[in-house]
């Protein structure tokens, strides 16, 4: 059986788990990261009977040595077909006038780690020879377009992810690697989505629907899907 290789940052979150599930169903070998909760990562692995097609390692985007170690391990996969950069932090709402330097530094540090991760990803694939482009999908947010009330320390970082996607898609011609960004709105659980009486809940996207859209981008052979920002609020 022919396997593709997926490197996923942020595999412990609900969206990450859904991406792993969808990837395994479509014959991907998955190498994913966790930040703090090793037990949760281990549980994901065990839920697939400790499959050899799933492996994981700690990744702290605040630490350059952790980023280097993670991508050094990813190199052992050989060819890499797909990168999904899903790792992030959960924002705490705070009014702009109450924000301090720590609030801004915390978010910019994660963004800087994301940039370093992108550099390592590009270094991993620069010499690999496959007949199709490696695809990189970054995770941003709906608030990168709309702004977010009391999220002045967080929303600009998400907008910066959109911008680096556009920049890198212009630096590369799309033949060897493509860059796109997913910008979801509120992500809810399946049981919330199925509550027909609650029309407000029905309009939001679930992690399962989000995963399907991500892999639609991967499997789509349209070469023009490069440097795109996908605003996924409703399905």
Short mmCIF file of C-alpha atoms in Angstrom, two decimals:
data_model
loop_
_atom_site.label_atom_id
_atom_site.label_comp_id
_atom_site.label_asym_id
_atom_site.label_seq_id
_atom_site.Cartn_x
_atom_site.Cartn_y
_atom_site.Cartn_z
CA UNK A 1 0.00 0.00 0.00
CA UNK A 2 1.27 3.45 -0.93
CA UNK A 3 1.39 5.82 2.04
CA UNK A 4 1.70 9.59 2.10
CA UNK A 5 3.40 11.33 5.01
CA UNK A 6 1.75 14.08 7.04
CA UNK A 7 3.51 16.26 9.62
CA UNK A 8 0.99 17.92 11.92
CA UNK A 9 1.76 20.48 14.62
CA UNK A 10 -0.90 20.69 17.30
CA UNK A 11 -2.26 17.16 17.13
CA UNK A 12 -3.63 17.11 20.68
CA UNK A 13 -6.49 19.56 20.13
CA UNK A 14 -9.96 18.54 18.95
CA UNK A 15 -9.24 19.68 15.40
CA UNK A 16 -5.89 17.88 15.44
CA UNK A 17 -7.53 14.61 16.50
CA UNK A 18 -10.05 14.93 13.68
CA UNK A 19 -7.27 15.61 11.15
CA UNK A 20 -5.40 12.49 12.34
CA UNK A 21 -8.55 10.38 12.00
CA UNK A 22 -9.19 11.64 8.47
CA UNK A 23 -5.52 11.19 7.50
CA UNK A 24 -5.39 7.56 8.66
CA UNK A 25 -8.57 6.82 6.70
CA UNK A 26 -6.82 8.12 3.57
CA UNK A 27 -3.57 6.15 3.96
CA UNK A 28 -1.35 8.80 5.52
CA UNK A 29 1.41 8.14 7.99
CA UNK A 30 1.08 10.84 10.65
CA UNK A 31 3.79 12.45 12.77
CA UNK A 32 2.18 14.93 15.15
CA UNK A 33 3.24 17.20 17.96
CA UNK A 34 1.99 17.85 21.44
CA UNK A 35 3.05 20.72 23.70
CA UNK A 36 2.48 19.71 27.34
CA UNK A 37 0.08 16.80 27.61
CA UNK A 38 2.06 13.69 26.64
CA UNK A 39 -0.63 11.45 28.14
CA UNK A 40 -3.23 12.84 25.72
CA UNK A 41 -0.86 12.23 22.78
CA UNK A 42 -0.25 8.69 24.01
CA UNK A 43 -4.02 8.11 24.25
CA UNK A 44 -4.42 9.18 20.62
CA UNK A 45 -1.74 6.68 19.60
CA UNK A 46 -3.34 3.91 21.66
CA UNK A 47 -6.77 4.63 20.17
CA UNK A 48 -5.30 3.39 16.87
CA UNK A 49 -3.86 0.26 18.54
CA UNK A 50 -0.40 1.84 18.66
CA UNK A 51 -0.25 1.83 14.88
CA UNK A 52 3.18 2.19 13.30
CA UNK A 53 1.58 4.76 11.01
CA UNK A 54 1.23 7.22 13.90
CA UNK A 55 4.05 8.75 15.93
CA UNK A 56 4.37 11.86 18.07
CA UNK A 57 6.87 14.12 19.79
CA UNK A 58 6.85 17.18 22.01
CA UNK A 59 7.03 20.57 20.32
CA UNK A 60 7.23 23.90 22.14
CA UNK A 61 7.04 26.80 19.69
CA UNK A 62 8.57 29.06 22.33
CA UNK A 63 11.83 27.09 22.27
CA UNK A 64 14.08 26.91 19.21
CA UNK A 65 15.79 23.71 20.38
CA UNK A 66 12.40 21.98 20.66
CA UNK A 67 11.52 23.03 17.09
CA UNK A 68 14.85 21.70 15.78
CA UNK A 69 14.41 18.36 17.54
CA UNK A 70 10.86 17.92 16.24
CA UNK A 71 11.78 18.51 12.61
CA UNK A 72 14.96 16.45 12.91
CA UNK A 73 12.68 13.56 13.85
CA UNK A 74 10.28 14.42 11.01
CA UNK A 75 13.19 14.02 8.59
CA UNK A 76 13.19 10.27 9.34
CA UNK A 77 9.87 9.95 7.51
CA UNK A 78 11.70 10.39 4.22
CA UNK A 79 9.52 12.25 1.77
CA UNK A 80 6.93 14.58 3.26
CA UNK A 81 3.75 15.19 1.31
CA UNK A 82 1.75 17.41 3.62
CA UNK A 83 2.37 19.85 6.47
CA UNK A 84 -0.47 21.19 8.60
CA UNK A 85 0.48 23.91 11.07
CA UNK A 86 -2.32 23.76 13.60
CA UNK A 87 -0.42 24.51 16.83
CA UNK A 88 -1.52 27.68 18.58
CA UNK A 89 -2.53 29.06 21.97
CA UNK A 90 -5.96 29.70 23.36
CA UNK A 91 -6.46 33.45 23.73
CA UNK A 92 -7.74 35.13 26.85
CA UNK A 93 -9.86 38.16 26.13
CA UNK A 94 -8.45 41.38 27.49
CA UNK A 95 -9.13 45.03 26.74
CA UNK A 96 -6.34 46.81 24.89
CA UNK A 97 -5.74 49.36 27.63
CA UNK A 98 -5.28 46.56 30.15
CA UNK A 99 -2.77 44.61 28.03
CA UNK A 100 0.87 44.67 29.11
CA UNK A 101 4.14 43.70 27.44
CA UNK A 102 3.79 40.08 28.63
CA UNK A 103 0.50 39.71 26.76
CA UNK A 104 2.06 40.91 23.51
CA UNK A 105 5.29 38.93 23.95
CA UNK A 106 3.42 35.69 24.64
CA UNK A 107 1.65 35.85 21.29
CA UNK A 108 4.58 37.14 19.23
CA UNK A 109 6.79 34.37 20.67
CA UNK A 110 4.39 31.73 19.34
CA UNK A 111 4.30 33.47 15.95
CA UNK A 112 8.10 33.57 15.83
CA UNK A 113 8.12 29.84 16.60
CA UNK A 114 5.64 29.29 13.78
CA UNK A 115 8.00 31.11 11.37
CA UNK A 116 10.93 28.94 12.49
CA UNK A 117 8.78 25.84 11.97
CA UNK A 118 8.02 26.99 8.41
CA UNK A 119 11.75 27.41 7.75
CA UNK A 120 12.44 23.88 8.92
CA UNK A 121 9.61 22.54 6.79
CA UNK A 122 11.02 24.18 3.68
CA UNK A 123 14.52 22.90 4.47
CA UNK A 124 13.16 19.36 4.80
CA UNK A 125 11.60 19.34 1.35
CA UNK A 126 14.06 21.42 -0.68
CA UNK A 127 15.94 18.36 -1.93
CA UNK A 128 13.15 15.80 -2.08
CA UNK A 129 12.01 14.65 -5.49
CA UNK A 130 8.34 13.81 -5.87
CA UNK A 131 6.17 14.36 -8.97
CA UNK A 132 3.77 16.71 -7.17
CA UNK A 133 4.14 19.68 -4.83
CA UNK A 134 4.30 19.29 -1.07
CA UNK A 135 1.37 21.18 0.41
CA UNK A 136 1.57 23.38 3.48
CA UNK A 137 -1.60 24.53 5.21
CA UNK A 138 -1.41 27.07 8.02
CA UNK A 139 -4.13 27.68 10.59
CA UNK A 140 -5.28 31.23 11.17
CA UNK A 141 -8.71 32.46 12.28
CA UNK A 142 -11.76 34.34 11.14
CA UNK A 143 -10.71 37.20 13.44
CA UNK A 144 -7.70 37.80 11.17
CA UNK A 145 -10.26 39.35 8.78
CA UNK A 146 -12.80 40.78 11.18
CA UNK A 147 -10.76 41.62 14.26
CA UNK A 148 -11.88 40.40 17.62
CA UNK A 149 -13.26 42.36 20.55
CA UNK A 150 -10.72 42.39 23.40
CA UNK A 151 -8.23 40.38 21.31
CA UNK A 152 -5.80 43.12 20.28
CA UNK A 153 -2.90 41.01 21.58
CA UNK A 154 -3.97 37.93 19.58
CA UNK A 155 -5.75 38.87 16.33
CA UNK A 156 -2.74 40.64 14.72
CA UNK A 157 -0.71 37.44 15.05
CA UNK A 158 -3.37 35.56 13.12
CA UNK A 159 -3.40 38.24 10.41
CA UNK A 160 0.40 37.89 10.18
CA UNK A 161 -0.05 34.16 9.41
CA UNK A 162 -2.25 35.13 6.46
CA UNK A 163 0.40 37.54 5.22
CA UNK A 164 3.34 35.11 5.44
CA UNK A 165 1.25 32.59 3.48
CA UNK A 166 0.79 35.14 0.69
CA UNK A 167 4.48 36.13 0.75
CA UNK A 168 5.78 32.55 0.57
CA UNK A 169 3.34 31.60 -2.18
CA UNK A 170 4.85 34.41 -4.27
CA UNK A 171 8.43 33.40 -3.41
CA UNK A 172 7.74 29.85 -4.60
CA UNK A 173 6.15 29.01 -7.93
CA UNK A 174 3.83 26.27 -6.66
CA UNK A 175 5.62 23.48 -8.53
CA UNK A 176 7.53 22.18 -5.52
CA UNK A 177 5.46 23.53 -2.64
CA UNK A 178 2.15 25.35 -2.17
CA UNK A 179 1.01 27.51 0.75
CA UNK A 180 -2.57 28.08 1.86
CA UNK A 181 -4.26 29.19 5.05
CA UNK A 182 -7.43 28.01 6.77
CA UNK A 183 -9.31 30.70 8.69
CA UNK A 184 -12.12 29.03 10.64
CA UNK A 185 -14.71 30.77 12.74
CA UNK A 186 -16.09 29.13 15.85
CA UNK A 187 -15.50 25.37 15.88
CA UNK A 188 -18.09 23.34 17.77
CA UNK A 189 -18.60 19.70 18.68
CA UNK A 190 -20.72 17.36 16.58
CA UNK A 191 -23.47 17.01 19.17
CA UNK A 192 -23.84 20.81 19.29
CA UNK A 193 -24.12 20.95 15.52
CA UNK A 194 -26.87 18.32 15.48
CA UNK A 195 -29.17 20.30 17.74
CA UNK A 196 -31.66 21.37 15.12
CA UNK A 197 -33.55 23.65 17.46
CA UNK A 198 -30.47 25.76 18.02
CA UNK A 199 -30.07 27.51 14.65
CA UNK A 200 -27.15 29.56 15.94
CA UNK A 201 -25.13 26.39 16.60
CA UNK A 202 -26.03 24.92 13.20
CA UNK A 203 -24.23 27.68 11.34
CA UNK A 204 -20.84 26.97 12.93
CA UNK A 205 -18.30 24.49 11.58
CA UNK A 206 -17.31 21.22 13.27
CA UNK A 207 -13.79 19.79 13.42
CA UNK A 208 -14.91 16.92 11.16
CA UNK A 209 -16.22 19.25 8.46
CA UNK A 210 -13.06 21.35 8.80
CA UNK A 211 -10.87 18.28 8.30
CA UNK A 212 -12.76 17.31 5.15
CA UNK A 213 -12.21 20.78 3.70
CA UNK A 214 -8.48 20.62 4.54
CA UNK A 215 -8.04 17.32 2.72
CA UNK A 216 -10.15 18.60 -0.16
CA UNK A 217 -7.45 21.24 -0.62
CA UNK A 218 -4.76 18.56 -0.47
CA UNK A 219 -6.33 16.23 -3.02
CA UNK A 220 -7.43 19.00 -5.38
CA UNK A 221 -5.09 19.05 -8.39
CA UNK A 222 -5.88 22.64 -9.35
CA UNK A 223 -2.47 24.36 -9.46
CA UNK A 224 -4.12 27.73 -8.79
CA UNK A 225 -4.83 26.72 -5.18
CA UNK A 226 -1.73 28.44 -3.86
CA UNK A 227 -1.61 31.58 -1.73
CA UNK A 228 -5.29 31.27 -0.86
CA UNK A 229 -6.97 32.26 2.39
CA UNK A 230 -9.97 30.06 3.08
CA UNK A 231 -12.51 31.70 5.39
CA UNK A 232 -14.47 28.77 6.81
CA UNK A 233 -17.28 30.03 8.98
CA UNK A 234 -20.31 28.13 7.69
CA UNK A 235 -20.43 24.90 5.70
#
